[in-house]
Structures are given as structure tokens and as C-alpha cells.
XYZ file of C-alpha atoms in Angstrom:
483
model
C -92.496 -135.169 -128.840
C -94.901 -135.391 -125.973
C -96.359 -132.117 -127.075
C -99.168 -131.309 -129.791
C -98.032 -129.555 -132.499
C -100.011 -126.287 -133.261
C -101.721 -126.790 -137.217
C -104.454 -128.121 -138.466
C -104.036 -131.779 -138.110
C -102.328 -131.835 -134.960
C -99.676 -134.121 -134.058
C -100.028 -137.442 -136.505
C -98.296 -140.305 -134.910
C -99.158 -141.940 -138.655
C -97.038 -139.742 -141.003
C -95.636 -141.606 -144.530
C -96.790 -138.786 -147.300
C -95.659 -138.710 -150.499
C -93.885 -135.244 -151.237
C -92.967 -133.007 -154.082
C -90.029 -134.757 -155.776
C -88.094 -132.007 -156.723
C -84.795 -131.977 -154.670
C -82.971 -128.777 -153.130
C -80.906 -126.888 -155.287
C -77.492 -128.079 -155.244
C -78.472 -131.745 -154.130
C -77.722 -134.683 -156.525
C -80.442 -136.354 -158.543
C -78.664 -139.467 -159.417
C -78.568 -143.353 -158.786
C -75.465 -145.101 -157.850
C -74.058 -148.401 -160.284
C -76.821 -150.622 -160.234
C -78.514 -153.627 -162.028
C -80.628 -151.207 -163.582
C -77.976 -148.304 -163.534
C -78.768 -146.170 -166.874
C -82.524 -145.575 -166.206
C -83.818 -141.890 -165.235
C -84.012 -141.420 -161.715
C -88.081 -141.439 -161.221
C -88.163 -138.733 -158.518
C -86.411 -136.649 -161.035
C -86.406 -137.645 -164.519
C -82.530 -137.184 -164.452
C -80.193 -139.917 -165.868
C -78.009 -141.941 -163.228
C -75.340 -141.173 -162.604
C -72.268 -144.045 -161.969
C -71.511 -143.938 -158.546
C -72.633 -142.440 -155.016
C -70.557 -141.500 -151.846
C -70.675 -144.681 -149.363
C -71.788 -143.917 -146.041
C -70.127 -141.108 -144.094
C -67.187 -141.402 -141.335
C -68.654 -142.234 -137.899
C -71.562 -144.451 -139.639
C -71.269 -147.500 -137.252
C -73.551 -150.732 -136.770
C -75.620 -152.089 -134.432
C -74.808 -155.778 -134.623
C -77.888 -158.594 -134.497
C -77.746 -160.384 -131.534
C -75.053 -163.927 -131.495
C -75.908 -164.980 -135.288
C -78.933 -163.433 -136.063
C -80.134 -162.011 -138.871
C -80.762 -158.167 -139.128
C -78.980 -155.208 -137.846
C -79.041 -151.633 -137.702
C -76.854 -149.480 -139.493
C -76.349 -146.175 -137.874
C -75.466 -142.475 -140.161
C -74.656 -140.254 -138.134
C -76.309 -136.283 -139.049
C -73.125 -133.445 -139.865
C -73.348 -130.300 -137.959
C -72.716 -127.890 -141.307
C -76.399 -127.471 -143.565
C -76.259 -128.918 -146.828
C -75.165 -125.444 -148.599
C -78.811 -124.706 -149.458
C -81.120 -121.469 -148.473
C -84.024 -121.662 -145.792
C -87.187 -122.138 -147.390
C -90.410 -120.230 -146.509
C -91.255 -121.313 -142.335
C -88.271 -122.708 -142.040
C -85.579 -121.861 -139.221
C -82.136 -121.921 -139.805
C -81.056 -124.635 -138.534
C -80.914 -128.162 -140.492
C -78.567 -131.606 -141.331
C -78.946 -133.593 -144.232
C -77.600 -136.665 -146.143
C -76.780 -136.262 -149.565
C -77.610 -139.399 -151.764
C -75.233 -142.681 -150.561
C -74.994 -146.099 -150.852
C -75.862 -148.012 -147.594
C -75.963 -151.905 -147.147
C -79.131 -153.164 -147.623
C -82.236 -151.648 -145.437
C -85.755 -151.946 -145.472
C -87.119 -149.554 -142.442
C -85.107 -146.025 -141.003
C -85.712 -143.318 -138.774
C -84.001 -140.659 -137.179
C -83.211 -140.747 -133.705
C -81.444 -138.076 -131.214
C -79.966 -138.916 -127.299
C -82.143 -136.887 -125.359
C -85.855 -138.692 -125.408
C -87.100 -134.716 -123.896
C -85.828 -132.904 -126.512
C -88.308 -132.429 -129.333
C -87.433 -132.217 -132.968
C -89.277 -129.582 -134.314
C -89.354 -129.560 -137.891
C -89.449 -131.867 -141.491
C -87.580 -134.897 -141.624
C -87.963 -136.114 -145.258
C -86.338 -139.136 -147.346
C -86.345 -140.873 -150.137
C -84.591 -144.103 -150.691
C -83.440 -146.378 -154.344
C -85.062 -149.651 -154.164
C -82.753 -152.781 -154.790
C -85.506 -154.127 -156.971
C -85.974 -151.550 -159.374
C -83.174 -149.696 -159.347
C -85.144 -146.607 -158.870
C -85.287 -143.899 -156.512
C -88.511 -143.030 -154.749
C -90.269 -139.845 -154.009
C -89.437 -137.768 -150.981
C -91.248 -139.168 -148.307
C -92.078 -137.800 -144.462
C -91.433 -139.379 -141.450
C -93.530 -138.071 -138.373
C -91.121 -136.103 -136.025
C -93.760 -136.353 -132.917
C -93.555 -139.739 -132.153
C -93.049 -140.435 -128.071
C -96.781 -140.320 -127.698
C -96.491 -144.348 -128.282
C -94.138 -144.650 -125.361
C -93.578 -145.868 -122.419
C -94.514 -143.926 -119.338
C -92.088 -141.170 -118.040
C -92.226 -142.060 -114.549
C -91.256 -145.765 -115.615
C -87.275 -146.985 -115.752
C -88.220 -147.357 -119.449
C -89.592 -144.332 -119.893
C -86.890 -142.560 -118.507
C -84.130 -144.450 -120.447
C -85.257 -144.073 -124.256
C -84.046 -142.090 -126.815
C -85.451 -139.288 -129.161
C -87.327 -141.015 -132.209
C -89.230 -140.361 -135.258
C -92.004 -142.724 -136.203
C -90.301 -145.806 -138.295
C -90.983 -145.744 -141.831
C -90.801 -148.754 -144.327
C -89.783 -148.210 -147.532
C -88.897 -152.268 -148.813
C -85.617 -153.558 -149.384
C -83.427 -150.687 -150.055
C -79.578 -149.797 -150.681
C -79.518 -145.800 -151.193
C -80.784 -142.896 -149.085
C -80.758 -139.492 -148.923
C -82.295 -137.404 -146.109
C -83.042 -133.917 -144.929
C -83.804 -132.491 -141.719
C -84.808 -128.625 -141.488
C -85.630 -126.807 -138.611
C -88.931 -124.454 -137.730
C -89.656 -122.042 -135.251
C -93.260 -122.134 -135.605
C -93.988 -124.236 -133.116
C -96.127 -123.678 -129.641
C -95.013 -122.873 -126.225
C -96.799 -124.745 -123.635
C -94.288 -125.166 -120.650
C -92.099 -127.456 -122.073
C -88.981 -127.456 -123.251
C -88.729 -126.081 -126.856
C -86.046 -124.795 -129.202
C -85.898 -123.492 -132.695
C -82.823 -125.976 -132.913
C -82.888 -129.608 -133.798
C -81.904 -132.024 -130.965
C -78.154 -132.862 -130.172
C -76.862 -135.897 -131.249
C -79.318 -137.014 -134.438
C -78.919 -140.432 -136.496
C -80.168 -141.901 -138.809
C -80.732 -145.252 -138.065
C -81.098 -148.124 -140.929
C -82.864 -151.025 -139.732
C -82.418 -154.555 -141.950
C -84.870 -156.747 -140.286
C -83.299 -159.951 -141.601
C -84.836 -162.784 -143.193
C -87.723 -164.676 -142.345
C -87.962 -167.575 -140.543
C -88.787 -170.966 -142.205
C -92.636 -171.683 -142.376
C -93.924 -174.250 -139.968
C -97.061 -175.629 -140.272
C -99.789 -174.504 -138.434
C -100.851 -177.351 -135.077
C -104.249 -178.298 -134.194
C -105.169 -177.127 -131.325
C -102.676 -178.251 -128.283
C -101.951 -176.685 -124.850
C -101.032 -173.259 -124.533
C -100.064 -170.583 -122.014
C -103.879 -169.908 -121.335
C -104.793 -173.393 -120.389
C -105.891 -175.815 -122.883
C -109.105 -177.069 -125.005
C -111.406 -179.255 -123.473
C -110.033 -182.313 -125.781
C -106.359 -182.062 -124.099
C -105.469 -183.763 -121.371
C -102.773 -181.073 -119.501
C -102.433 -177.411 -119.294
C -99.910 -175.143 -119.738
C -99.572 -172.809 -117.024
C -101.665 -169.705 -117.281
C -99.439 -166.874 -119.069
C -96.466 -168.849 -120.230
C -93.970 -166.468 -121.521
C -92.251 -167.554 -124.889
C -90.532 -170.625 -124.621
C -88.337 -172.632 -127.291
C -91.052 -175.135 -127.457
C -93.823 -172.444 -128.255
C -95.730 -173.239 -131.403
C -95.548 -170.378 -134.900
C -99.235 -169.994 -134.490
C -101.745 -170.051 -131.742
C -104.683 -171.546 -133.340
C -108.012 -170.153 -133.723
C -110.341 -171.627 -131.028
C -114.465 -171.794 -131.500
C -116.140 -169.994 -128.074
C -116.471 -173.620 -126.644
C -113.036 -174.177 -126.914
C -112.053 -170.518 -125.728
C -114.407 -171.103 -122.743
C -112.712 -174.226 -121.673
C -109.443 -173.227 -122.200
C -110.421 -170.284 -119.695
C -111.869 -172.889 -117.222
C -108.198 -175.067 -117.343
C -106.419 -171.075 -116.950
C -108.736 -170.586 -113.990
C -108.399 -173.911 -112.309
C -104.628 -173.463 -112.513
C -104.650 -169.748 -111.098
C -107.781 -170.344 -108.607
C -107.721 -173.869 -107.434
C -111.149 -173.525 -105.083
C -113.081 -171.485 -108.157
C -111.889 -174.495 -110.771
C -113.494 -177.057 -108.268
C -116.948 -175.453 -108.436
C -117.060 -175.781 -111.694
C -118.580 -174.029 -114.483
C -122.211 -174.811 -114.366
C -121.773 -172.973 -110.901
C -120.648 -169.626 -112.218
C -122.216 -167.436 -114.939
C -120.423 -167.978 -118.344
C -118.346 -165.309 -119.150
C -118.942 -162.925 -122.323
C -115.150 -163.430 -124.349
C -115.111 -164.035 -128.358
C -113.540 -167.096 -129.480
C -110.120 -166.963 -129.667
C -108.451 -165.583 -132.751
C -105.767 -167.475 -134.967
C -102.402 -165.287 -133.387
C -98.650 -165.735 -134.895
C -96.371 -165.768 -131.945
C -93.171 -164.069 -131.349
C -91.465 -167.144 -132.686
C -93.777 -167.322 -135.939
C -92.620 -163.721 -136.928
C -89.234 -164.533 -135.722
C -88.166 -162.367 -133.151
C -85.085 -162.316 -131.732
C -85.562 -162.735 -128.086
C -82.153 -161.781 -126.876
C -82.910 -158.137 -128.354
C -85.569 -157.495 -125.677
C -84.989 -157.288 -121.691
C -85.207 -159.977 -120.272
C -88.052 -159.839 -117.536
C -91.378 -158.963 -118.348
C -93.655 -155.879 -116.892
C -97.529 -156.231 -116.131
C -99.684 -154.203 -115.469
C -102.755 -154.594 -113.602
C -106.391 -155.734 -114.882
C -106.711 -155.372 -119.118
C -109.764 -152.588 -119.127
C -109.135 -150.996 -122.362
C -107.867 -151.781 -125.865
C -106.502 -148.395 -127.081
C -106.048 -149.230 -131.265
C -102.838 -147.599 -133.083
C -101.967 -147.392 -136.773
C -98.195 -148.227 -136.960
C -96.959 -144.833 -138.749
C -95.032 -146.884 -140.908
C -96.586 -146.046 -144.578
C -98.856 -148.579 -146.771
C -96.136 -149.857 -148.942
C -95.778 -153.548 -147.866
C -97.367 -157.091 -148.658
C -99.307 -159.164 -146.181
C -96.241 -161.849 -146.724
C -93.567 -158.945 -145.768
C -95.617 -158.187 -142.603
C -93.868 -160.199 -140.370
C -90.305 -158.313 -141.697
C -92.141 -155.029 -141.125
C -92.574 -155.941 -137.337
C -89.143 -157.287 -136.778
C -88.171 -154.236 -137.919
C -90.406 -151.913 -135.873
C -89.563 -154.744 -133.299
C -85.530 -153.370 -133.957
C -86.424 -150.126 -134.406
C -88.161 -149.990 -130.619
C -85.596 -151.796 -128.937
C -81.997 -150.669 -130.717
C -83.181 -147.324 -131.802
C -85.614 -145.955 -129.082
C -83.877 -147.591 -126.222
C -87.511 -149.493 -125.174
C -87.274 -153.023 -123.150
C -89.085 -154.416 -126.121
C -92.010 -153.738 -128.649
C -94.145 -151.286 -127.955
C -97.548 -152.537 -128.764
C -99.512 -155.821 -127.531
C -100.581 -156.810 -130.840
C -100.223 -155.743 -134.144
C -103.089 -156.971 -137.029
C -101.452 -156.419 -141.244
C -104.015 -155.311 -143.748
C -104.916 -158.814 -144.909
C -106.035 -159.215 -140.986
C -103.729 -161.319 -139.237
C -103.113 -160.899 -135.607
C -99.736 -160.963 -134.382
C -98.506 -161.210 -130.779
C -96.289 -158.172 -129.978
C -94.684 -157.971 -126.561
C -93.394 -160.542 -125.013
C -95.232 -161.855 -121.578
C -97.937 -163.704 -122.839
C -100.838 -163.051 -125.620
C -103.705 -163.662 -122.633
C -101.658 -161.845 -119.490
C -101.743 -157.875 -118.689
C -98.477 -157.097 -120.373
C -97.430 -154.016 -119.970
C -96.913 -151.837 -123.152
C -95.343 -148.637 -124.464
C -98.313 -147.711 -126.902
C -100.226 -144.791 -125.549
C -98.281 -142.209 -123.303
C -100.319 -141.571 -119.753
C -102.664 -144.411 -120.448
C -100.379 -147.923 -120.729
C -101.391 -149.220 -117.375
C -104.443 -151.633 -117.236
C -104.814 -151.060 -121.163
C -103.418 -152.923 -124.013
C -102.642 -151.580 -127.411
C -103.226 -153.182 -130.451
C -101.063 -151.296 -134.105
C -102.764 -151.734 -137.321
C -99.776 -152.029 -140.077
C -99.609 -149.142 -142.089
C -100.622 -145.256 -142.225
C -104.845 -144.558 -142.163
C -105.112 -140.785 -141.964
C -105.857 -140.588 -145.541
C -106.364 -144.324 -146.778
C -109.340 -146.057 -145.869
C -108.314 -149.692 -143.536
C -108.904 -152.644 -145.060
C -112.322 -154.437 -143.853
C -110.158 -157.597 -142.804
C -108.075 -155.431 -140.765
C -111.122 -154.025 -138.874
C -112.509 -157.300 -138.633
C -109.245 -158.646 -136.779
C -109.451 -155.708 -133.991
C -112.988 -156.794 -133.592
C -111.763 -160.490 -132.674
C -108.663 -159.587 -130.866
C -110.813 -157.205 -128.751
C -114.058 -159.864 -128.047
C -111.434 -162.513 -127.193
C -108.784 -159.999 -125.091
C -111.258 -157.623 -123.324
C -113.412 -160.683 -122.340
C -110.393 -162.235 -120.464
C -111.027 -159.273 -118.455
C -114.318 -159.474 -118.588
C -114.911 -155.779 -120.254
C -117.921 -154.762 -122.365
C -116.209 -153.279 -125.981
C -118.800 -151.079 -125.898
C -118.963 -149.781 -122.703
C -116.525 -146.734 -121.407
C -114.339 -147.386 -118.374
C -112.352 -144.492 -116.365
C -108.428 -144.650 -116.585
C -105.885 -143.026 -113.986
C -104.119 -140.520 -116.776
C -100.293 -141.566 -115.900
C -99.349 -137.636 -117.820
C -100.367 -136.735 -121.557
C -100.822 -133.457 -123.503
C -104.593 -134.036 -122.970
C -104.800 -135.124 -118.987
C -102.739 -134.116 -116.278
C -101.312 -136.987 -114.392
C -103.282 -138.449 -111.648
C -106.889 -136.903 -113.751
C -109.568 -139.843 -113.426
C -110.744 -140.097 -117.116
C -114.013 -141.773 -118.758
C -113.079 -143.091 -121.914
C -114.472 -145.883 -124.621
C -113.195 -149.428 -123.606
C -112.012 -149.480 -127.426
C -110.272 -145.867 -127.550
C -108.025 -144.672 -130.468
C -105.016 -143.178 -129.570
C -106.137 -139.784 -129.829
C -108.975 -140.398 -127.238
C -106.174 -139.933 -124.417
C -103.237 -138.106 -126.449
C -103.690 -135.284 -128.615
C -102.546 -136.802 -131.968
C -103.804 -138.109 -135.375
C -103.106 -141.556 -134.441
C -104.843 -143.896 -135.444
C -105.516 -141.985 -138.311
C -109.460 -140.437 -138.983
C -110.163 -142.918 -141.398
C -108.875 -146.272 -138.495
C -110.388 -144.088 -136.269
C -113.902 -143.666 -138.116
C -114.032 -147.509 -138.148
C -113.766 -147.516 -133.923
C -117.490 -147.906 -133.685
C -118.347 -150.731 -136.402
C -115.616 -152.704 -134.297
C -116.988 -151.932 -131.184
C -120.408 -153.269 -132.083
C -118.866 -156.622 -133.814
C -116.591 -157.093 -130.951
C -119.981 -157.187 -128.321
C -121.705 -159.246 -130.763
C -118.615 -161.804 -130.513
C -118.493 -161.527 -126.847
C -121.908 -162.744 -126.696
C -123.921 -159.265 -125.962
């Protein structure tokens, strides 16, 4: 997955297209007994039919963690093809699962054992919503996907899995999926076969319920320090702790800047004793309101339990999640505890891959765990995690304009993050490339201080229409800063 795929867009790390729905000969076009069993199947116009196969021997799951809600439900892929032809492109080799009913899902992807293998081909899906009744159109997940991960000379780089992009498709309880070979693909020193990986899965990820709403605190200590009006400080970088509040507040600059002056007397004793009117005020946005790992409701025991860093924060590289458009600001946080799942159960990661993530009404949310204002190390941009954080948009931007609230977000996350750091958003700073498909490892690069993922991967990611909006949130995020 590391390498770029030759055709005309490239690798997209952002995949969720709507396809034909016509289904292979010989496939069923039916819906299983439903609330709403007796309406035409909408992918096909066909009537339902009264039952579907339940999920196939082998099919295991990945329980939540103690009582949790959530778990993944693993399918496992049959050796034999479907009993269909090739089409056009196509090399002979595929799997597929004919329509089933599954427990309830709301996010899948397909996964293999050997994170160096690449899967080159179409992995398509379409799933019957438990709303509806109603099947959906065949949908694409993105097979190139390990350009978001974690560094290969890392331990968790070298432990992961094989792993399409995630895709959300809403609460769910039948799937069908096909997976078909191609030999079209380039040669370029890696390892590549016109046969699909060993060992695929489909995994089917139930992200569980959402926690109850708390209400959100005025503004009170937190693991960056404190505002000016509290009388104690957390310590600097506090990872998540039971007590930890939903929602991090949004601060005004004053407040940002003395919550940065408590962090710093903490951390540097001697510099808090000079005090500020001694040392030039730093350019950093206020801080943005951020829902913690607790407000979204992860599960902290799916995660490893020590935490990486990295060294000094000089670049924000800004992702779109891959994981399709089809979701409500108030199912966001499900949509991350799912990708949250997915990264962790699926892909084998220590945790999350991104820093942050932002949903298209623009909220921020904190992503892995270590602390919202620390150098966290992240699995978000292969050859470029270290001293860089990555922030996901939610959703798929190659083709769909991002909402202006989303953009606006990244542009506050970045003032406030980058000017921890003290970096200019729209300056360029040069990276040490840890290995991509674009820089050799150990290649000194010069690269925006807010990069898209393509800027040090050859991929569609963040999508050209995220990625067109790079420069108006460069210029807000200065202007926030200060510049």
C-alpha cells in the first residue's frame, strides 16, 4: 500500500464512490426479513427476497474491551471466486461475500496479515441499512491505505496489519462484498503480485453507543496549565485521566497566553520567574473548543498503554478521513470510535492514527491519546510522523467541496497547535523524510508548515478539493496567531 498506483488520480487515501449498481451475474439482488421486508431492493429494483445466509463458518468477533460497548465482527474471505467471469482489466484472482445478515455494523473494511503485501485491485460493497430496510449502491473502499501509518522502522510500524481505508456506511445489518484482482499495476522495487494478499477479512466494526452528554465546564485547569483566573495548574501534558472534563473549552488569546505562562512555569521553573513582560509574547491562536477522548467516548483499554512523542510539533500535515460523506455532525463522535476500532483491532496500530480529527459542522476532536498540547506521536503520514502532527477532516473531499466550518476549524487548531511550537502556518519548514514513495529515507525536505498529505506521499489525500482550501487556512491560521 506504500506504493503509488499508476492512473490518473494516483493513489487516493479518500476513496467512498458511488458505483454502478448492477450486481455480477449470478449474485443475489435481494433483502433479508426485515421491518420493511417487501420493498424493491434500491440498488436493483428487484423485490426482497425472505431470508439471507447468516454469516459464514470461521466469522469470529473481536470482543469490546471488559463491558464496553462496540465490537468488531470479523468475515473471513473464501479461497474459491464467486462463480462469475473476469471482467475487462481484471486478473483472475478474486473473493467475495454474497449478500448475509451480520449483527449490527456501522463502519467495515477489509484487512489481510501481512501489512507489506499490497492488495492490488477493487474492493467494493454495499450494505442494507437497519433504518430503511434498503440496500445501498455498490460502494469503493480505497485498497492503498498504509500511507496514513505509522513508520516502518517503528515497533508499530512493523506490527500492523494489511488495511483498506475504513468506510462508514450508518447503522447496518447486511453486506455483501467483492474483491477482484488486477495485474495492471506498476513495478517499482517492491513487492507486487497479480494475487490478492493471504489471509483477507472483512472486518465489521459496531462502534457502540454514545456516551451520555455532560455539560460543557467553564474554563478550569487543564493539562496545559491553567487560565489566569485559576488558582492551580495541571501539569503540562496530562494524559487522559478519569477526572478529565468532555470538552476542553475554548479559551480567548489572553487566556491561551496565560495558560502557556502556568505550562511554562511548571516545565521551566527559572523562565516562569522572569515573567512575561520579560520575554516577547508568543504568536499562538486562542485555544479552540476540543472534545476529549472521554467526550467521544473512547475506550481507553483498546489502545497501548504508554504513549510515544515525538520531538518539537513543526508541521500540521491535514488528512481527509477516507471514510465517505454519509454521516451527521451528531454521529461524528460514533464515526471516530469506529475509525478509533478500526486502527487499533483491525490495523494492529497502538492507537488512533491522527492527532485531531475536525467533522463537517467544525468541531475539533482530540485523537491520540498523550495530550491535545504535547508532541504526540501519530500514524498519519508515512515518512513524515516525527515532529509533525496530523489533523483528519471527517469524510471524503476529492470530489465534494469541505464545508467552510470545517476549514475554519483547521485554521484554529493550527494557530493554537503550531504556536505551541512557535511555527509560522505560513512559513515552510524542512522535515527528515523517515521513507515514502516520494522521498527516500534520510532526504532533508522543504515543505509548507500546513502540508496535505500528498505534499510528502504520493496520494490523493486530502482530496483536491481539502487540498485547494490549504492556502485560505494558512492565511487565517497567521492572522489568528497574531501575524
Amino acid at each position: 500500500m506504500r506504493g503509488f498506483l499508476a492512473s490518473s488520480i494516483g493513489v487516493t487515501c479518500a476513496a467512498a464512490l458511488a458505483l454502478p449498481a448492477a450486481l455480477p451475474s449470478g449474485a443475489l439482488a435481494a433483502t433479508a426479513a426485515h421491518p420493511r421486508a417487501g420493498a424493491a431492493d434500491t440498488s436493483t429494483g428487484a423485490p426482497a427476497a425472505d431470508a439471507l445466509p447468516a454469516a459464514p463458518p470461521g466469522a469470529h468477533t473481536l470482543p469490546a474491551a471488559d463491558d464496553t460497548p462496540g465490537h468488531t465482527r470479523s468475515l473471513p474471505l473464501p479461497d474459491a471466486p464467486a462463480g462469475r467471469s473476469s471482467e475487462p482489466g481484471e486478473g483472475p484472482d478474486e473473493r467475495a461475500l454474497s449478500p448475509r445478515e451480520v449483527e449490527p455494523f456501522s463502519l467495515l473494511g477489509v484487512v489481510w496479515d501481512d501489512p507489506d503485501a499490497h492488495l492490488e485491485g477493487r474492493v467494493q460493497v454495499r450494505t442494507r441499512s437497519t433504518v430503511t430496510g434498503a440496500w445501498s449502491g455498490w460502494q469503493e473502499l480505497e485498497s492503498h491505505h498504509d500511507d496514513h501509518g505509522a513508520d516502518r522502522s517503528t515497533p508499530e510500524g512493523a506490527a500492523g496489519r494489511g488495511a483498506t481505508a475504513p468506510l462508514w456506511v450508518g447503522r447496518s445489518d447486511a453486506v455483501e462484498l467483492r474483491v477482484t484482482a488486477r495485474d495492471d499495476h506498476r513495478q517499482q522495487g517492491e513487492r507486487t503480485t497479480d494475487r490478492l494478499p493471504e489471509g483477507l477479512r472483512l472486518d465489521l466494526v459496531d462502534p457502540g453507543e454514545a456516551p451520555a452528554p455532560e455539560e460543557e465546564p467553564a474554563p478550569r485547569p487543564t493539562r496545559a496549565g491553567a487560565p489566569a483566573a485559576t488558582p492551580a495548574a495541571t501539569p503540562a501534558g496530562l494524559p487522559a485521566a478519569a477526572g478529565e472534563p468532555a470538552v476542553l473549552p475554548e479559551l480567548t488569546r489572553e487566556e491561551t497566553l496565560a495558560e502557556l505562562e502556568a505550562a511554562r512555569a511548571v516545565e521551566e521553573p527559572e523562565a516562569g520567574a522572569a515573567g512575561p513582560q520579560q520575554r516577547a509574547q508568543p504568536y499562538v491562536g486562542p485555544r479552540p473548543k476540543i472534545v476529549t477522548r472521554k467526550g467521544w467516548g473512547a475506550d481507553e483499554k483498546l489502545r497501548e498503554k504508554n504513549f510515544a512523542y515525538t520531538g518539537k510539533v513543526k508541521a500540521a500535515f491535514v488528512h481527509h478521513s477516507a471514510t465517505g460523506n454519509n454521516y451527521t455532525c451528531a454521529q461524528a463522535p460514533s464515526v471516530i470510535r469506529g475509525i478509533y476500532r478500526y486502527h487499533t483491532q483491525s490495523s494492529g496500530w497502538r492507537d488512533l492514527g491522527y492527532n485531531f480529527m475536525v467533522d463537517k459542522c467544525g468541531t475539533v476532536y482530540e485523537g491520540r491519546a498523550g495530550g491535545v498540547d504535547k508532541a504526540v506521536l501519530g500514524a498519519h503520514t508515512l515518512g513524515f510522523n516525527s515532529n509533525s502532527t496530523g489533523i483528519a477532516v471527517l469524510g471524503s473531499y476529492s470530489s465534494v467541496k469541505p464545508p467552510k466550518a470545517a476549514v475554519n476549524a483547521v485554521a484554529k487548531l493550527t494557530a493554537w497547535k503550531l504556536g505551541l511550537s512557535g511555527a509560522n502556518p505560513k512559513g515552510k519548514v524542512t522535515l527528515t523524510s523517515g521513507g515514502s514513495n516520494l522521498y527516500a529515507k534520510g532526504k532533508k525536505v522543504s515543505l509548507h508548515v500546513i502540508s496535505g498529505h500528498r505534499d510528502g506521499y504520493s496520494t490523493e489525500c486530502p482530496g483536491t478539493r481539502l487540498y485547494g482550501q490549504l492556502g485560505t487556512a494558512r492565511s487565517a491560521s497567521a492572522r489568528l496567531q497574531g501575524r
